[in-house]
GROMACS .gro file of C-alpha atoms in nm:
model
  325
    1UNK     CA    1   0.439   3.592   1.118
    2UNK     CA    2   0.224   3.750   1.380
    3UNK     CA    3   0.125   3.603   1.680
    4UNK     CA    4  -0.051   3.262   1.635
    5UNK     CA    5  -0.393   3.151   1.685
    6UNK     CA    6  -0.521   2.850   1.860
    7UNK     CA    7  -0.625   2.551   1.645
    8UNK     CA    8  -0.920   2.534   1.767
    9UNK     CA    9  -0.965   2.907   1.682
   10UNK     CA   10  -1.113   3.089   1.323
   11UNK     CA   11  -0.867   3.280   1.123
   12UNK     CA   12  -0.867   3.650   1.072
   13UNK     CA   13  -0.912   3.773   0.751
   14UNK     CA   14  -0.559   3.785   0.677
   15UNK     CA   15  -0.480   4.067   0.473
   16UNK     CA   16  -0.402   4.036   0.078
   17UNK     CA   17  -0.043   4.080  -0.089
   18UNK     CA   18  -0.054   4.459  -0.143
   19UNK     CA   19   0.088   4.590  -0.489
   20UNK     CA   20   0.438   4.630  -0.249
   21UNK     CA   21   0.478   4.278  -0.247
   22UNK     CA   22   0.311   4.324   0.115
   23UNK     CA   23   0.152   4.009   0.309
   24UNK     CA   24   0.024   3.915   0.688
   25UNK     CA   25  -0.031   3.585   0.795
   26UNK     CA   26  -0.190   3.456   1.101
   27UNK     CA   27  -0.061   3.066   1.169
   28UNK     CA   28  -0.219   2.830   1.431
   29UNK     CA   29  -0.048   2.663   1.748
   30UNK     CA   30  -0.131   2.399   1.959
   31UNK     CA   31  -0.009   2.490   2.328
   32UNK     CA   32   0.034   2.869   2.497
   33UNK     CA   33   0.384   2.975   2.442
   34UNK     CA   34   0.395   2.926   2.874
   35UNK     CA   35   0.256   2.608   2.838
   36UNK     CA   36   0.559   2.412   2.624
   37UNK     CA   37   0.767   2.321   2.991
   38UNK     CA   38   0.909   1.990   2.815
   39UNK     CA   39   1.064   1.945   2.501
   40UNK     CA   40   0.817   1.641   2.337
   41UNK     CA   41   0.521   1.975   2.368
   42UNK     CA   42   0.779   2.251   2.225
   43UNK     CA   43   0.846   1.976   1.962
   44UNK     CA   44   0.509   1.891   1.879
   45UNK     CA   45   0.453   2.233   1.820
   46UNK     CA   46   0.679   2.334   1.656
   47UNK     CA   47   0.612   2.076   1.326
   48UNK     CA   48   0.252   2.222   1.387
   49UNK     CA   49   0.348   2.550   1.377
   50UNK     CA   50   0.574   2.460   1.019
   51UNK     CA   51   0.276   2.247   0.907
   52UNK     CA   52   0.030   2.565   0.894
   53UNK     CA   53   0.302   2.803   0.792
   54UNK     CA   54   0.383   2.643   0.517
   55UNK     CA   55  -0.001   2.546   0.431
   56UNK     CA   56  -0.122   2.895   0.477
   57UNK     CA   57   0.201   3.081   0.267
   58UNK     CA   58   0.073   3.308   0.008
   59UNK     CA   59   0.126   3.133  -0.341
   60UNK     CA   60   0.296   3.504  -0.506
   61UNK     CA   61   0.530   3.428  -0.198
   62UNK     CA   62   0.839   3.490  -0.375
   63UNK     CA   63   1.203   3.274  -0.314
   64UNK     CA   64   1.356   3.594  -0.222
   65UNK     CA   65   1.138   3.740   0.001
   66UNK     CA   66   1.218   3.896   0.312
   67UNK     CA   67   1.036   3.730   0.671
   68UNK     CA   68   0.950   3.955   0.966
   69UNK     CA   69   0.858   3.791   1.308
   70UNK     CA   70   0.760   3.890   1.594
   71UNK     CA   71   0.772   3.542   1.794
   72UNK     CA   72   1.077   3.446   2.030
   73UNK     CA   73   1.053   3.114   2.000
   74UNK     CA   74   1.009   3.081   1.649
   75UNK     CA   75   1.355   2.949   1.599
   76UNK     CA   76   1.232   2.689   1.304
   77UNK     CA   77   1.170   2.889   1.100
   78UNK     CA   78   1.519   2.866   0.923
   79UNK     CA   79   1.348   2.527   0.798
   80UNK     CA   80   1.064   2.668   0.652
   81UNK     CA   81   1.264   2.999   0.486
   82UNK     CA   82   1.573   2.828   0.422
   83UNK     CA   83   1.718   3.125   0.187
   84UNK     CA   84   1.519   3.407   0.274
   85UNK     CA   85   1.640   3.705   0.498
   86UNK     CA   86   1.466   3.721   0.872
   87UNK     CA   87   1.413   3.993   1.039
   88UNK     CA   88   1.316   3.969   1.413
   89UNK     CA   89   1.158   4.234   1.645
   90UNK     CA   90   1.172   4.159   1.994
   91UNK     CA   91   0.885   4.436   2.139
   92UNK     CA   92   0.864   4.289   2.482
   93UNK     CA   93   1.111   4.132   2.813
   94UNK     CA   94   0.986   3.782   2.730
   95UNK     CA   95   1.203   3.649   2.953
   96UNK     CA   96   1.068   3.868   3.281
   97UNK     CA   97   0.703   3.761   3.153
   98UNK     CA   98   0.799   3.336   3.161
   99UNK     CA   99   0.588   3.199   3.420
  100UNK     CA  100   0.691   2.877   3.629
  101UNK     CA  101   1.030   2.898   3.609
  102UNK     CA  102   1.055   2.929   3.252
  103UNK     CA  103   1.324   3.189   3.234
  104UNK     CA  104   1.571   2.977   3.110
  105UNK     CA  105   1.376   2.787   2.824
  106UNK     CA  106   1.223   3.174   2.677
  107UNK     CA  107   1.590   3.241   2.727
  108UNK     CA  108   1.674   2.933   2.508
  109UNK     CA  109   1.437   3.011   2.282
  110UNK     CA  110   1.520   3.342   2.211
  111UNK     CA  111   1.832   3.299   2.192
  112UNK     CA  112   1.812   3.023   1.930
  113UNK     CA  113   1.529   3.243   1.749
  114UNK     CA  114   1.828   3.552   1.782
  115UNK     CA  115   2.065   3.277   1.577
  116UNK     CA  116   1.860   3.214   1.275
  117UNK     CA  117   1.818   3.613   1.208
  118UNK     CA  118   1.936   3.806   0.979
  119UNK     CA  119   1.912   4.098   1.171
  120UNK     CA  120   1.726   4.108   1.523
  121UNK     CA  121   1.529   4.468   1.599
  122UNK     CA  122   1.406   4.588   1.892
  123UNK     CA  123   1.164   4.876   2.111
  124UNK     CA  124   1.420   4.997   2.436
  125UNK     CA  125   1.749   4.943   2.595
  126UNK     CA  126   1.713   4.736   2.872
  127UNK     CA  127   1.572   4.445   2.587
  128UNK     CA  128   1.897   4.556   2.313
  129UNK     CA  129   2.114   4.491   2.698
  130UNK     CA  130   1.994   4.181   2.702
  131UNK     CA  131   1.949   4.099   2.354
  132UNK     CA  132   2.328   4.173   2.266
  133UNK     CA  133   2.397   3.817   2.456
  134UNK     CA  134   2.291   3.671   2.117
  135UNK     CA  135   2.334   3.884   1.851
  136UNK     CA  136   2.398   4.269   1.759
  137UNK     CA  137   2.069   4.396   1.775
  138UNK     CA  138   1.980   4.709   1.655
  139UNK     CA  139   1.773   4.974   1.808
  140UNK     CA  140   1.407   5.044   1.662
  141UNK     CA  141   1.186   5.333   1.826
  142UNK     CA  142   0.763   5.331   1.767
  143UNK     CA  143   0.675   5.615   1.594
  144UNK     CA  144   0.403   5.886   1.513
  145UNK     CA  145   0.142   5.787   1.270
  146UNK     CA  146   0.045   6.169   1.271
  147UNK     CA  147   0.259   6.488   1.227
  148UNK     CA  148   0.283   6.698   1.560
  149UNK     CA  149  -0.043   6.943   1.578
  150UNK     CA  150   0.040   7.292   1.790
  151UNK     CA  151  -0.216   7.270   2.060
  152UNK     CA  152  -0.482   7.549   2.075
  153UNK     CA  153  -0.345   7.789   2.326
  154UNK     CA  154  -0.639   7.966   2.424
  155UNK     CA  155  -0.810   7.640   2.585
  156UNK     CA  156  -0.834   7.607   2.958
  157UNK     CA  157  -0.673   7.306   3.032
  158UNK     CA  158  -0.650   7.144   3.389
  159UNK     CA  159  -0.649   6.815   3.269
  160UNK     CA  160  -0.475   6.533   3.256
  161UNK     CA  161  -0.426   6.231   3.021
  162UNK     CA  162  -0.379   5.827   3.094
  163UNK     CA  163  -0.459   5.643   2.760
  164UNK     CA  164  -0.359   5.322   2.827
  165UNK     CA  165  -0.520   4.942   2.913
  166UNK     CA  166  -0.704   5.051   3.276
  167UNK     CA  167  -0.566   4.718   3.438
  168UNK     CA  168  -0.349   4.645   3.770
  169UNK     CA  169   0.011   4.740   3.609
  170UNK     CA  170  -0.119   5.086   3.734
  171UNK     CA  171  -0.018   5.245   4.029
  172UNK     CA  172  -0.406   5.326   4.167
  173UNK     CA  173  -0.286   5.454   4.517
  174UNK     CA  174  -0.018   5.623   4.377
  175UNK     CA  175  -0.257   5.866   4.133
  176UNK     CA  176  -0.569   5.848   4.451
  177UNK     CA  177  -0.253   6.019   4.655
  178UNK     CA  178  -0.134   6.267   4.329
  179UNK     CA  179  -0.532   6.355   4.252
  180UNK     CA  180  -0.564   6.455   4.707
  181UNK     CA  181  -0.251   6.681   4.610
  182UNK     CA  182  -0.385   6.807   4.311
  183UNK     CA  183  -0.695   6.870   4.301
  184UNK     CA  184  -0.775   7.177   4.070
  185UNK     CA  185  -0.617   6.875   3.829
  186UNK     CA  186  -0.855   6.683   3.700
  187UNK     CA  187  -0.758   6.304   3.597
  188UNK     CA  188  -0.864   6.099   3.267
  189UNK     CA  189  -0.865   5.699   3.266
  190UNK     CA  190  -0.942   5.603   2.947
  191UNK     CA  191  -0.911   5.301   2.768
  192UNK     CA  192  -1.085   4.900   2.796
  193UNK     CA  193  -1.124   4.817   3.161
  194UNK     CA  194  -0.990   4.524   3.290
  195UNK     CA  195  -1.257   4.312   3.484
  196UNK     CA  196  -1.010   4.231   3.749
  197UNK     CA  197  -0.946   4.656   3.808
  198UNK     CA  198  -1.316   4.747   3.753
  199UNK     CA  199  -1.408   4.800   4.166
  200UNK     CA  200  -1.069   4.983   4.232
  201UNK     CA  201  -1.125   5.229   3.987
  202UNK     CA  202  -1.551   5.240   4.041
  203UNK     CA  203  -1.417   5.325   4.402
  204UNK     CA  204  -1.128   5.536   4.340
  205UNK     CA  205  -1.370   5.764   4.071
  206UNK     CA  206  -1.624   5.759   4.431
  207UNK     CA  207  -1.386   5.871   4.673
  208UNK     CA  208  -1.153   6.152   4.387
  209UNK     CA  209  -1.403   6.362   4.253
  210UNK     CA  210  -1.140   6.496   4.010
  211UNK     CA  211  -1.095   6.160   3.911
  212UNK     CA  212  -1.299   6.003   3.659
  213UNK     CA  213  -1.262   5.722   3.392
  214UNK     CA  214  -1.417   5.761   3.028
  215UNK     CA  215  -1.441   5.404   2.796
  216UNK     CA  216  -1.150   5.310   2.492
  217UNK     CA  217  -1.146   5.617   2.274
  218UNK     CA  218  -0.925   5.774   1.951
  219UNK     CA  219  -0.746   6.057   2.090
  220UNK     CA  220  -0.926   6.256   1.771
  221UNK     CA  221  -1.274   6.175   1.991
  222UNK     CA  222  -1.156   6.325   2.321
  223UNK     CA  223  -1.193   6.659   2.418
  224UNK     CA  224  -0.776   6.698   2.387
  225UNK     CA  225  -0.845   7.099   2.457
  226UNK     CA  226  -0.870   7.049   2.836
  227UNK     CA  227  -0.502   6.840   2.829
  228UNK     CA  228  -0.173   6.963   2.899
  229UNK     CA  229  -0.025   6.619   3.010
  230UNK     CA  230   0.050   6.220   2.921
  231UNK     CA  231   0.012   6.020   3.255
  232UNK     CA  232   0.184   5.714   3.310
  233UNK     CA  233   0.165   5.589   3.645
  234UNK     CA  234   0.247   5.259   3.648
  235UNK     CA  235   0.385   5.027   3.931
  236UNK     CA  236   0.725   5.032   4.008
  237UNK     CA  237   0.883   4.715   4.034
  238UNK     CA  238   0.702   4.564   3.691
  239UNK     CA  239   1.009   4.389   3.466
  240UNK     CA  240   0.758   4.401   3.208
  241UNK     CA  241   0.724   4.805   3.228
  242UNK     CA  242   1.054   4.883   3.360
  243UNK     CA  243   1.201   4.706   2.962
  244UNK     CA  244   1.046   4.988   2.817
  245UNK     CA  245   1.222   5.328   2.685
  246UNK     CA  246   0.943   5.446   2.479
  247UNK     CA  247   0.542   5.366   2.485
  248UNK     CA  248   0.429   5.253   2.179
  249UNK     CA  249   0.136   5.591   2.250
  250UNK     CA  250   0.451   5.808   2.365
  251UNK     CA  251   0.426   5.946   2.049
  252UNK     CA  252   0.086   5.971   1.971
  253UNK     CA  253   0.054   6.206   2.261
  254UNK     CA  254   0.350   6.424   2.163
  255UNK     CA  255   0.203   6.478   1.857
  256UNK     CA  256  -0.086   6.614   2.028
  257UNK     CA  257   0.120   6.875   2.192
  258UNK     CA  258   0.142   6.673   2.503
  259UNK     CA  259   0.437   6.629   2.746
  260UNK     CA  260   0.514   6.236   2.895
  261UNK     CA  261   0.487   6.236   3.318
  262UNK     CA  262   0.584   5.846   3.370
  263UNK     CA  263   0.620   5.638   3.688
  264UNK     CA  264   0.770   5.307   3.664
  265UNK     CA  265   0.958   5.287   3.389
  266UNK     CA  266   1.376   5.370   3.486
  267UNK     CA  267   1.439   5.336   3.137
  268UNK     CA  268   1.255   5.547   2.962
  269UNK     CA  269   1.335   5.762   2.702
  270UNK     CA  270   1.513   6.151   2.832
  271UNK     CA  271   1.405   6.368   2.655
  272UNK     CA  272   1.301   6.783   2.745
  273UNK     CA  273   0.953   6.686   2.762
  274UNK     CA  274   0.904   6.361   2.886
  275UNK     CA  275   0.966   6.402   3.303
  276UNK     CA  276   1.015   6.045   3.487
  277UNK     CA  277   0.876   6.044   3.840
  278UNK     CA  278   1.017   5.807   4.187
  279UNK     CA  279   0.696   5.874   4.396
  280UNK     CA  280   0.356   6.060   4.460
  281UNK     CA  281   0.571   6.411   4.532
  282UNK     CA  282   0.799   6.424   4.188
  283UNK     CA  283   0.474   6.371   4.017
  284UNK     CA  284   0.236   6.634   4.139
  285UNK     CA  285   0.521   6.871   4.108
  286UNK     CA  286   0.594   6.761   3.737
  287UNK     CA  287   0.233   6.751   3.684
  288UNK     CA  288   0.232   7.150   3.798
  289UNK     CA  289   0.553   7.248   3.639
  290UNK     CA  290   0.375   7.088   3.315
  291UNK     CA  291   0.046   7.243   3.332
  292UNK     CA  292   0.264   7.604   3.408
  293UNK     CA  293   0.494   7.535   3.113
  294UNK     CA  294   0.278   7.386   2.848
  295UNK     CA  295   0.401   7.599   2.596
  296UNK     CA  296   0.709   7.647   2.590
  297UNK     CA  297   0.695   7.290   2.595
  298UNK     CA  298   0.589   7.207   2.262
  299UNK     CA  299   0.914   7.342   2.060
  300UNK     CA  300   1.100   7.042   2.229
  301UNK     CA  301   0.798   6.843   2.156
  302UNK     CA  302   0.711   6.929   1.746
  303UNK     CA  303   1.135   6.876   1.748
  304UNK     CA  304   1.124   6.499   1.888
  305UNK     CA  305   0.814   6.457   1.659
  306UNK     CA  306   0.946   6.530   1.375
  307UNK     CA  307   1.220   6.310   1.319
  308UNK     CA  308   1.033   6.047   1.435
  309UNK     CA  309   0.761   5.989   1.169
  310UNK     CA  310   0.641   5.689   0.963
  311UNK     CA  311   0.914   5.779   0.721
  312UNK     CA  312   1.160   5.779   0.912
  313UNK     CA  313   1.082   5.459   1.030
  314UNK     CA  314   1.101   5.369   0.675
  315UNK     CA  315   1.391   5.486   0.600
  316UNK     CA  316   1.561   5.300   0.850
  317UNK     CA  317   1.436   5.009   0.791
  318UNK     CA  318   1.568   5.022   0.447
  319UNK     CA  319   1.880   5.072   0.579
  320UNK     CA  320   1.844   4.758   0.779
  321UNK     CA  321   1.708   4.553   0.454
  322UNK     CA  322   2.029   4.726   0.225
  323UNK     CA  323   2.225   4.541   0.541
  324UNK     CA  324   2.206   4.210   0.521
  325UNK     CA  325   2.103   4.171   0.199
   0.00000   0.00000   0.00000
């Protein structure tokens, strides 16, 4: 079960059932989850979602199908799947993101969803601690889609890559200050640019001549031979960012041989090729270190990527399935 659409939105094409029996279904909702302030609104929305799920269940869905749920407030799933095994994956800090004094409501919904689940998986240490109040969650990190590829040692590398959604969560002031400390290094912002950040990014690129913005791109389409590190310069004190232990893009960047330099994520994975920073001076020093030690960092990067591939996660998932059967 993936994120639902609103009742007026046109449904995207659902993935057909594969030979392995996998079906991904998009259902519909009435109210956004942040706006279900009162019990009556939640009750009406739940009834609608239950109807939507039942109406869109693939006809070939077996009675013993495993339900994988990504929604924190789908505690009504047990009324639809009475005897099916339900695995809930919590991939964000929904409590921290709650608006308009809704933390208690979100926490309650999350607790009930964990209660109807046979297994709960999560992607970070802080989320694991949060969920431990209601269940026994299992850590399930993102993985690298690609195998490690040894970078070209003959390339002249003088740039760091910020491959992300470019929005207000990025600490643009920090980035500007670090770029001034390291005028010999180029900084590339690559990704979808939020409307609210367009002016800031434009001014930043105009003032700091070593900062550049590029529109969204795959890693394969970028001149990777220029880069010696992946940079995540996020603002400190943002709960949703501080809950991250391993961002989805982390291992994809590392599979290209790029060490990571992170800011604003105190709970990030500790590793020989991942460097956490608490300010512009420390970030500048870590950038210089990665430039000077790029070749030496390849061995620990390869070791990490090699044990975090799709096959590794698949084996972990099969183990979880066997435990709940």
